[in-house]
Short mmCIF file of C-alpha atoms and ligand atoms in Angstrom, two decimals:
data_model
loop_
_atom_site.label_atom_id
_atom_site.label_comp_id
_atom_site.label_asym_id
_atom_site.label_seq_id
_atom_site.Cartn_x
_atom_site.Cartn_y
_atom_site.Cartn_z
CA MET A 13 136.41 91.43 152.76
CA ALA A 14 134.32 91.96 149.99
CA GLY A 15 136.38 91.98 146.93
CA LEU A 16 139.14 88.77 146.40
CA GLY A 17 140.89 89.81 142.77
CA THR A 18 144.12 91.16 142.97
CA VAL A 19 144.21 93.08 146.22
CA GLY A 20 141.47 90.64 148.02
CA ALA A 21 144.07 87.69 147.75
CA GLY A 22 147.14 89.60 148.41
CA THR A 23 145.32 90.59 151.87
CA LEU A 24 144.36 87.09 152.38
CA ARG A 25 148.16 85.93 151.75
CA LEU A 26 149.70 88.47 153.99
CA LEU A 27 147.07 87.99 156.77
CA HIS A 28 147.80 84.28 156.66
CA GLY A 29 151.66 84.33 156.16
CA ASN A 30 152.36 86.96 158.74
CA ALA A 31 149.34 85.94 161.11
CA GLU A 32 151.92 85.87 164.23
CA LEU A 33 153.67 88.63 163.64
CA LEU A 34 150.33 90.94 162.86
CA ALA A 35 148.65 89.53 166.32
CA GLY A 36 151.82 91.10 168.07
CA ARG A 37 151.88 94.02 166.63
CA GLY A 38 148.14 94.65 166.84
CA GLY A 39 147.99 92.90 170.06
CA ARG A 40 145.14 90.64 169.19
CA PRO A 41 144.64 88.61 166.15
CA ILE A 42 142.88 89.40 163.44
CA ALA A 43 140.61 86.80 161.83
CA VAL A 44 138.68 87.04 158.82
CA ASP A 45 135.12 85.45 159.01
CA ALA A 46 133.33 86.29 155.97
CA VAL A 47 134.26 87.13 152.30
CA SER A 48 132.08 88.22 149.60
CA ALA A 49 133.00 88.47 145.66
CA ARG A 50 131.39 87.33 142.34
CA ASP A 51 132.47 83.81 141.78
CA ARG A 52 132.38 81.25 144.49
CA ARG A 53 134.09 78.71 142.77
CA LYS A 54 137.26 80.79 142.01
CA GLN A 55 140.42 79.30 143.58
CA ARG A 56 141.99 82.40 145.85
CA GLY A 57 145.13 81.17 146.92
CA SER A 58 144.00 80.43 150.25
CA ASP A 59 142.01 78.30 152.14
CA LEU A 60 138.83 79.62 152.55
CA SER A 61 136.41 76.72 153.75
CA ALA A 62 136.38 78.01 157.22
CA VAL A 63 135.47 81.47 156.12
CA ARG A 64 131.86 82.30 155.62
CA TRP A 65 130.69 83.49 152.19
CA PHE A 66 128.52 86.13 150.91
CA SER A 67 127.20 86.52 147.52
CA ASP A 68 125.38 89.76 148.82
CA ALA A 69 128.13 92.15 149.84
CA LYS A 70 125.87 94.38 151.24
CA ALA A 71 124.29 91.80 153.55
CA MET A 72 128.11 91.08 154.94
CA ALA A 73 128.81 94.74 155.47
CA ALA A 74 125.81 94.66 157.69
CA ASP A 75 126.18 91.52 159.67
CA PRO A 76 126.29 91.59 163.34
CA ALA A 77 129.37 89.50 163.78
CA ILE A 78 131.77 91.35 162.17
CA ASP A 79 134.14 94.32 163.54
CA VAL A 80 135.55 95.51 160.10
CA VAL A 81 134.39 95.68 156.73
CA VAL A 82 137.38 95.89 154.35
CA GLU A 83 136.32 96.65 150.62
CA LEU A 84 138.30 95.95 147.44
CA ILE A 85 135.84 95.80 144.66
CA GLY A 86 136.39 98.87 143.20
CA GLY A 87 134.44 101.55 141.42
CA ALA A 88 133.57 104.98 142.55
CA ASP A 89 129.55 104.06 142.90
CA GLY A 90 127.28 100.90 142.90
CA ILE A 91 128.51 97.76 144.82
CA ALA A 92 131.52 99.73 146.61
CA PHE A 93 129.55 102.88 148.00
CA ASP A 94 126.20 100.73 148.91
CA VAL A 95 129.10 97.95 151.12
CA VAL A 96 130.86 101.13 152.88
CA LYS A 97 127.84 103.17 153.61
CA THR A 98 126.20 99.81 155.04
CA ALA A 99 129.10 98.88 157.19
CA LEU A 100 129.57 102.65 158.54
CA SER A 101 125.77 102.97 159.04
CA HIS A 102 126.10 99.72 161.18
CA GLY A 103 128.84 101.36 163.00
CA LYS A 104 131.72 98.54 161.36
CA HIS A 105 135.35 100.18 160.83
CA VAL A 106 136.05 100.10 156.88
CA VAL A 107 139.37 99.67 155.35
CA THR A 108 139.00 100.51 151.49
CA ALA A 109 142.06 100.54 148.82
CA ASN A 110 138.94 102.24 146.37
CA LYS A 111 140.86 105.33 145.34
CA ALA A 112 137.91 106.31 143.16
CA LEU A 113 135.02 105.84 145.99
CA MET A 114 137.10 108.21 148.03
CA ALA A 115 138.04 110.88 145.31
CA LEU A 116 134.43 111.04 144.58
CA HIS A 117 132.76 110.66 148.16
CA GLY A 118 135.11 110.73 150.67
CA THR A 119 134.09 113.68 152.43
CA GLU A 120 130.71 112.23 152.93
CA LEU A 121 131.90 108.81 153.73
CA ALA A 122 134.35 110.34 156.87
CA ARG A 123 131.65 112.38 158.23
CA LEU A 124 129.37 108.96 158.25
CA ALA A 125 132.27 107.42 160.02
CA GLU A 126 133.01 110.15 162.29
CA ALA A 127 128.88 110.33 163.16
CA LYS A 128 129.42 106.80 163.78
CA GLY A 129 132.21 106.76 165.60
CA VAL A 130 134.21 104.11 163.41
CA ALA A 131 137.29 104.31 161.82
CA LEU A 132 137.47 104.93 157.79
CA ALA A 133 141.15 104.09 156.41
CA PHE A 134 142.14 104.54 152.81
CA GLU A 135 146.18 103.99 153.11
CA ALA A 136 146.10 101.14 149.89
CA ALA A 137 144.14 104.20 147.79
CA VAL A 138 147.46 106.34 147.12
CA ALA A 139 150.00 105.13 146.01
CA GLY A 140 149.57 101.57 147.01
CA GLY A 141 152.46 100.35 149.30
CA ILE A 142 153.53 104.37 150.27
CA PRO A 143 152.20 104.54 153.45
CA ILE A 144 151.83 108.37 152.54
CA MET A 145 148.63 108.70 154.30
CA LYS A 146 149.94 107.85 157.97
CA THR A 147 153.01 110.27 156.78
CA LEU A 148 150.66 113.27 156.37
CA ARG A 149 148.50 112.47 158.92
CA GLU A 150 150.73 111.77 161.57
CA GLY A 151 154.25 112.11 160.86
CA LEU A 152 154.33 115.61 159.32
CA ALA A 153 151.22 116.57 161.62
CA ALA A 154 153.17 119.57 162.63
CA ASN A 155 154.00 121.11 159.43
CA ARG A 156 151.61 123.37 157.38
CA VAL A 157 151.98 121.88 154.10
CA ALA A 158 153.11 124.13 151.25
CA ARG A 159 152.97 122.09 148.07
CA VAL A 160 152.54 118.12 147.78
CA TYR A 161 153.13 116.22 144.32
CA GLY A 162 154.29 113.33 142.98
CA ILE A 163 154.12 110.13 140.56
CA LEU A 164 150.98 108.95 141.34
CA ASN A 165 150.48 106.48 138.82
CA GLY A 166 152.87 103.40 137.68
CA THR A 167 151.34 102.64 134.11
CA SER A 168 151.85 106.14 133.01
CA ASN A 169 155.51 106.14 134.93
CA PHE A 170 156.61 102.81 133.23
CA ILE A 171 155.22 103.89 129.25
CA LEU A 172 157.01 107.67 129.73
CA THR A 173 160.21 105.41 130.83
CA THR A 174 160.14 102.67 128.16
CA MET A 175 159.49 105.63 125.85
CA ARG A 176 162.49 107.19 126.64
CA GLU A 177 164.39 104.18 127.19
CA SER A 178 163.56 102.91 123.89
CA ARG A 179 163.10 105.60 121.90
CA ARG A 180 159.49 104.40 120.94
CA ASP A 181 156.31 106.03 120.62
CA PHE A 182 153.32 106.38 122.61
CA GLY A 183 151.23 103.92 121.22
CA GLU A 184 153.92 101.00 120.84
CA VAL A 185 154.89 100.99 123.83
CA LEU A 186 151.07 101.41 125.29
CA ALA A 187 151.02 97.99 123.89
CA GLU A 188 153.91 96.61 125.00
CA ALA A 189 152.43 97.75 128.64
CA GLN A 190 149.42 95.82 128.31
CA LYS A 191 151.16 92.55 127.24
CA LEU A 192 153.12 92.87 130.36
CA GLY A 193 150.01 93.34 132.59
CA TYR A 194 150.91 96.98 133.45
CA ALA A 195 148.25 98.25 131.47
CA GLU A 196 144.85 97.62 131.69
CA ALA A 197 143.09 96.05 128.33
CA ASP A 198 140.75 99.83 128.58
CA PRO A 199 143.91 101.83 129.86
CA SER A 200 142.20 105.09 130.18
CA PHE A 201 142.20 105.44 133.66
CA ASP A 202 145.75 105.93 133.84
CA ILE A 203 146.99 107.49 130.73
CA ASP A 204 144.41 109.56 130.78
CA GLY A 205 145.31 110.94 134.32
CA VAL A 206 142.27 110.03 135.68
CA ASP A 207 143.29 107.26 137.93
CA ALA A 208 146.04 109.72 139.36
CA ALA A 209 143.61 112.49 139.66
CA HIS A 210 141.63 110.42 142.24
CA LYS A 211 144.99 109.77 144.46
CA LEU A 212 145.64 113.52 144.28
CA ALA A 213 142.08 114.99 145.56
CA ILE A 214 142.52 112.36 148.16
CA LEU A 215 146.08 113.87 148.97
CA THR A 216 144.94 117.55 148.81
CA ALA A 217 142.53 117.10 151.83
CA VAL A 218 144.46 115.04 153.73
CA ALA A 219 147.16 117.81 153.37
CA PHE A 220 145.37 120.77 153.07
CA GLY A 221 142.22 120.00 155.61
CA THR A 222 139.53 120.55 152.46
CA GLU A 223 136.78 118.68 151.31
CA VAL A 224 138.15 116.06 148.56
CA ASP A 225 137.14 117.79 145.20
CA PHE A 226 137.99 115.52 142.32
CA ALA A 227 136.20 117.82 140.05
CA GLY A 228 138.47 120.11 141.50
CA VAL A 229 141.64 118.90 139.70
CA TYR A 230 142.65 119.83 136.31
CA VAL A 231 143.73 116.99 134.21
CA GLU A 232 145.64 115.93 131.28
CA GLY A 233 146.88 112.24 130.55
CA ILE A 234 150.07 111.46 128.81
CA ARG A 235 148.69 110.38 125.09
CA HIS A 236 150.30 113.27 123.40
CA VAL A 237 153.38 112.58 124.64
CA SER A 238 155.94 111.93 121.49
CA ALA A 239 158.85 110.44 121.13
CA LEU A 240 160.13 113.79 119.74
CA ASP A 241 159.19 115.89 122.85
CA ILE A 242 161.40 112.97 125.19
CA GLU A 243 164.41 113.40 122.78
CA TYR A 244 164.06 117.07 123.16
CA ALA A 245 163.42 117.09 126.47
CA GLU A 246 166.46 114.96 127.33
CA GLU A 247 168.24 117.50 125.23
CA LEU A 248 167.07 120.74 127.13
CA GLY A 249 167.71 118.69 130.38
CA PHE A 250 164.43 117.51 131.52
CA ARG A 251 162.42 114.08 132.03
CA ILE A 252 158.84 113.85 130.88
CA LYS A 253 156.78 112.65 134.02
CA LEU A 254 153.21 112.57 134.69
CA LEU A 255 152.21 114.52 138.02
CA GLY A 256 149.93 115.33 140.36
CA LEU A 257 150.73 118.45 142.13
CA ALA A 258 148.29 120.63 144.93
CA ARG A 259 148.97 123.61 146.48
CA PRO A 260 147.08 126.43 148.07
CA THR A 261 147.22 130.09 146.19
CA GLU A 262 145.65 133.20 146.67
CA HIS A 263 143.18 131.91 144.12
CA GLY A 264 142.44 128.50 145.94
CA ILE A 265 143.68 125.02 146.20
CA GLU A 266 145.75 124.63 142.90
CA GLN A 267 145.33 120.73 141.80
CA ARG A 268 146.28 119.29 138.78
CA VAL A 269 147.53 115.96 136.89
CA HIS A 270 149.64 116.76 133.41
CA PRO A 271 152.78 115.69 132.06
CA CYS A 272 155.20 118.00 133.75
CA MET A 273 159.09 118.30 131.95
CA VAL A 274 161.32 118.01 135.18
CA ALA A 275 165.11 118.72 135.74
CA ARG A 276 166.95 115.12 135.27
CA THR A 277 168.66 116.41 138.23
CA THR A 278 165.76 116.37 140.44
CA PRO A 279 164.99 112.88 142.76
CA ILE A 280 162.09 112.63 141.21
CA ALA A 281 162.83 112.54 137.49
CA ASN A 282 164.86 109.49 138.11
CA VAL A 283 161.93 107.62 139.55
CA GLU A 284 161.12 105.60 136.79
CA GLY A 285 159.11 102.18 135.52
CA VAL A 286 156.44 101.04 137.77
CA PHE A 287 157.34 103.15 140.81
CA ASN A 288 155.68 105.91 142.12
CA ALA A 289 157.11 108.54 144.71
CA ILE A 290 155.01 111.37 146.61
CA MET A 291 156.64 114.58 147.63
CA VAL A 292 155.28 116.66 150.78
CA GLU A 293 156.92 120.23 151.47
CA GLY A 294 156.28 121.33 154.82
CA ASP A 295 157.02 124.19 156.55
CA PHE A 296 159.02 122.77 159.01
CA CYS A 297 160.45 119.42 157.94
CA GLY A 298 161.33 120.36 154.56
CA ARG A 299 161.08 118.18 151.81
CA ILE A 300 160.33 114.55 152.16
CA MET A 301 160.18 111.91 149.23
CA LEU A 302 158.77 109.01 149.55
CA GLU A 303 159.40 106.06 146.52
CA GLY A 304 158.11 103.04 146.53
CA ARG A 305 155.50 100.50 144.23
CA GLY A 306 151.93 101.98 143.90
CA ALA A 307 150.15 99.07 142.87
CA GLY A 308 150.14 95.21 142.66
CA ALA A 309 149.05 92.59 145.41
CA GLU A 310 151.27 92.43 147.61
CA PRO A 311 152.47 96.42 147.95
CA THR A 312 148.51 97.71 148.32
CA ALA A 313 148.04 94.55 150.78
CA SER A 314 150.98 95.64 152.81
CA ALA A 315 148.60 99.24 152.88
CA VAL A 316 145.12 97.52 153.79
CA VAL A 317 146.75 95.70 156.68
CA ALA A 318 148.53 98.66 158.12
CA ASP A 319 145.14 100.15 158.56
CA LEU A 320 143.63 96.58 159.85
CA LEU A 321 146.44 97.00 162.25
CA ASP A 322 146.02 100.44 163.34
CA ILE A 323 142.04 99.42 163.93
CA ALA A 324 143.56 96.43 165.78
CA ALA A 325 145.46 98.02 168.43
CA GLU A 326 142.79 100.84 168.22
CA ARG A 327 145.09 103.52 167.22
CA ARG A 328 142.47 105.95 166.04
CA SER A 329 143.42 109.13 163.75
CA PRO A 330 140.64 111.10 161.43
CA SER A 331 140.05 109.61 157.86
CA PHE A 332 141.70 113.05 156.46
CA ALA A 333 143.98 114.30 159.60
CA VAL A 334 141.52 116.74 160.97
CA ALA A 335 137.52 115.73 162.47
CA ALA A 336 135.93 115.40 159.26
CA SER A 337 133.22 117.77 160.03
CA ALA A 338 135.87 120.72 160.35
CA LEU A 339 137.22 119.70 156.22
CA ARG A 340 136.69 123.08 154.62
CA ALA A 341 135.48 123.47 150.87
CA GLN A 342 137.76 125.83 149.25
CA PRO A 343 137.58 127.11 146.05
CA ALA A 344 139.70 125.36 142.91
CA SER A 345 142.46 127.42 141.38
CA PRO A 346 141.57 127.90 137.75
CA MET A 347 144.60 126.58 135.10
CA ASP A 348 144.04 129.97 133.51
CA ARG A 349 145.66 131.48 136.71
CA HIS A 350 148.48 129.21 136.83
CA ARG A 351 152.07 130.31 136.43
CA GLY A 352 154.82 128.61 135.08
CA ALA A 353 157.33 127.86 132.42
CA TYR A 354 156.02 126.54 128.91
CA TYR A 355 158.05 123.92 126.46
CA ILE A 356 156.34 124.13 122.99
CA ARG A 357 157.01 122.25 120.23
CA LEU A 358 155.55 123.45 116.55
CA MET A 359 156.16 121.79 113.41
CA VAL A 360 156.35 124.51 110.96
CA LEU A 361 157.09 125.07 107.03
CA ASP A 362 160.66 126.53 107.22
CA ARG A 363 159.97 130.16 105.46
CA PRO A 364 160.89 133.98 106.47
CA GLY A 365 159.37 134.92 108.23
CA VAL A 366 157.76 132.19 110.49
CA ILE A 367 160.04 132.79 113.55
CA ALA A 368 158.76 136.23 113.27
CA ASP A 369 155.53 135.51 113.50
CA VAL A 370 155.66 133.37 115.79
CA SER A 371 157.46 135.85 118.03
CA ALA A 372 154.97 138.55 117.78
CA ALA A 373 152.40 136.49 119.01
CA LEU A 374 154.13 135.60 121.90
CA ARG A 375 155.21 139.75 122.44
CA ASP A 376 151.86 140.54 122.40
CA GLU A 377 150.67 138.04 125.08
CA GLN A 378 153.70 139.00 127.19
CA VAL A 379 155.22 135.56 126.94
CA SER A 380 159.09 136.06 127.19
CA MET A 381 160.69 133.35 125.14
CA GLU A 382 163.74 132.31 127.30
CA ALA A 383 165.63 129.19 124.50
CA MET A 384 164.61 128.00 121.38
CA ILE A 385 165.75 125.50 119.02
CA GLN A 386 165.53 124.57 115.33
CA ARG A 387 167.10 121.97 113.44
CA GLY A 388 167.27 120.33 110.30
CA ARG A 389 165.84 123.00 107.05
CA SER A 390 163.21 122.10 104.41
CA PRO A 391 161.30 124.83 102.57
CA THR A 392 158.68 121.72 101.70
CA GLU A 393 158.11 119.67 104.81
CA ALA A 394 157.11 120.16 108.57
CA VAL A 395 160.51 120.97 110.58
CA PRO A 396 160.21 121.04 114.46
CA VAL A 397 160.82 124.62 116.34
CA VAL A 398 161.27 124.39 119.63
CA LEU A 399 160.76 127.07 122.03
CA THR A 400 161.05 127.28 126.09
CA THR A 401 159.50 130.65 128.23
CA HIS A 402 160.39 131.95 131.20
CA GLU A 403 157.30 132.32 133.52
CA THR A 404 154.18 133.17 132.32
CA GLU A 405 150.31 133.05 133.23
CA GLU A 406 148.70 130.12 131.69
CA ALA A 407 145.74 131.90 130.22
CA SER A 408 148.25 134.38 128.39
CA MET A 409 150.37 131.27 127.29
CA ARG A 410 147.02 129.57 125.62
CA ARG A 411 146.01 132.96 123.81
CA ALA A 412 149.45 132.84 122.36
CA LEU A 413 149.24 129.09 121.17
CA GLY A 414 145.97 129.91 119.77
CA ARG A 415 147.69 132.58 117.49
CA ILE A 416 150.43 130.86 116.46
CA GLY A 417 148.09 127.40 115.65
CA SER A 418 146.53 129.27 113.28
CA LEU A 419 149.61 130.44 111.10
CA SER A 420 149.53 129.30 108.20
CA THR A 421 153.04 127.96 108.37
CA VAL A 422 152.26 126.09 111.27
CA LEU A 423 151.11 122.39 110.23
CA GLU A 424 150.02 121.07 113.61
CA PRO A 425 148.64 121.95 116.58
CA PRO A 426 151.49 123.37 119.08
CA ARG A 427 152.05 120.68 122.06
CA MET A 428 152.92 122.53 125.14
CA ILE A 429 154.07 120.72 128.30
CA ARG A 430 154.68 122.41 131.25
CA ILE A 431 157.72 122.94 133.03
CA GLU A 432 157.88 122.07 136.54
CA SER A 433 160.58 123.71 139.09
CA LEU A 434 160.36 121.60 141.53
N1 NAP B 501 145.28 96.63 141.75
C1 NAP B 501 145.98 96.96 142.21
O1 NAP B 501 147.64 96.96 142.13
C2 NAP B 501 145.73 98.34 143.24
C3 NAP B 501 146.31 99.11 143.99
C4 NAP B 501 145.84 100.04 144.76
C5 NAP B 501 144.31 100.44 145.02
N2 NAP B 501 143.81 99.06 144.29
C6 NAP B 501 142.05 99.16 144.66
O2 NAP B 501 141.77 98.08 144.77
C7 NAP B 501 140.28 97.69 144.65
C8 NAP B 501 140.20 96.29 144.21
O3 NAP B 501 141.41 96.37 142.73
P1 NAP B 501 142.38 95.20 142.61
O4 NAP B 501 142.66 94.98 141.15
O5 NAP B 501 141.79 93.64 143.52
O6 NAP B 501 140.72 94.35 141.24
P2 NAP B 501 140.15 93.28 140.97
O7 NAP B 501 141.08 92.10 140.51
O8 NAP B 501 139.49 93.88 139.80
O9 NAP B 501 139.12 92.54 141.86
C9 NAP B 501 137.77 93.01 141.92
C10 NAP B 501 137.06 91.70 143.13
O10 NAP B 501 135.80 92.18 143.50
C11 NAP B 501 135.02 91.41 143.27
N3 NAP B 501 133.29 91.93 142.78
C12 NAP B 501 133.04 92.63 141.95
N4 NAP B 501 131.84 92.78 142.22
C13 NAP B 501 131.35 92.41 143.16
C14 NAP B 501 130.38 92.61 143.68
N5 NAP B 501 128.98 92.95 143.45
N6 NAP B 501 129.79 91.49 145.45
C15 NAP B 501 131.45 91.19 145.57
N7 NAP B 501 132.48 91.37 145.07
C16 NAP B 501 132.41 91.75 143.80
C17 NAP B 501 135.70 89.99 142.00
O11 NAP B 501 134.71 89.20 142.56
P3 NAP B 501 135.32 87.55 141.35
O12 NAP B 501 136.57 87.68 141.64
O13 NAP B 501 134.46 86.56 141.54
O14 NAP B 501 135.13 88.37 139.99
C18 NAP B 501 136.83 90.27 142.33
O15 NAP B 501 137.74 89.68 143.35
C19 NAP B 501 140.02 99.37 143.71
O16 NAP B 501 139.10 99.89 144.13
C20 NAP B 501 141.44 99.45 143.22
O17 NAP B 501 141.61 101.06 142.83
C21 NAP B 501 143.51 98.45 143.55
#
């Protein structure tokens, strides 16, 4: 086991605590033979006195006595990549929780594993304790998937939920999330959508049999979501969620992560706090939703050890559901071609003709308005004007917003949140 941090320590606890049950289910005991981390003196909450210690995780990955290497260090490159590559090259099975690594190097590593005839398993990399990889790869294997989407980042979901419940702004709630340990000191991976994009890229590959294409994911985080937008969302019957969505389109595979307005009555709108959820729409199974804890020592360990059990029991399915050699490169559908409805919020000077100018910009770009809310009147201060549109192409919407944003009576850049029909 390389890495004994949150997930590593949790995995050790699970392997120890449930050892008998696991031996029964895997058909043989799972023994931790060697470990590696940075600091040998740190207490890990498990007795490691009989376990070999490696200060060099890469050397451990090449050790002939080891059957399976569990990589729980993290990071797309550097030591984690070296450890996984070394283990696979030496014909050892690999289990990892590393979404960054799989999002950036998944195809290459799966092909190496296949060439070496070993398993590369990463259930824990996507939505922690939710068994979505196994569900897609095995349970739903008979289906053509039309769309997969979900709440893939617990930190962002916690922040959006708390903002709504407490009517506070983003910065304040982020600070609270950091205090509670739900957000890192450097929260950018979570709140800027990168972590969700890593997971989405992996999900897409498994759902659609394509090469992992992290660069093809359109990413927008939640920093610009304001308490005011959340209030308007409520009024319009929506909740704002950071979703990752993927589907094949006529222009290629569409992969996007961004805040979405979703109808309050949909199941996903009611997945709150740190919880994650993933929806899969299959042609024969219909819609499936899995909800659970997407992070934390225990749920993530649950996924790591499920992968270990498959290896122990010699159950093997391809990492990305089809042979790695058969994964297809597919173009990424450009975001400009995305079609959907939009929520727009403007801060305007309440002068005659403002709404006419806004409407003209929308009309000229063939964007048709569905509803408009204007409340409060003040000729001297900015007042919010909120509008929603019918389905339109993103490129048209952006052109219209460019024009609207340059009107002298529009005092802030327009805020745009996509409305998803789910
Ligand atoms: N935390 C979660 O809830 C969660 C959920 C799903 C997936 N994941 C993924 O799981 C992986 C691990 O996350 P984590 O939260 O457990 O991270 P973490 O708590 O920071 O633990 C990282 C571990 O890696 C060790 N390490 C760092 N550099 C090393 C090196 N050069 N050689 C050997 N060991 C090294 C550290 O050693 P020291 O302890 O000695 O510093 C530490 O034990 C990441 O890929 C993460 O994305 C995490």
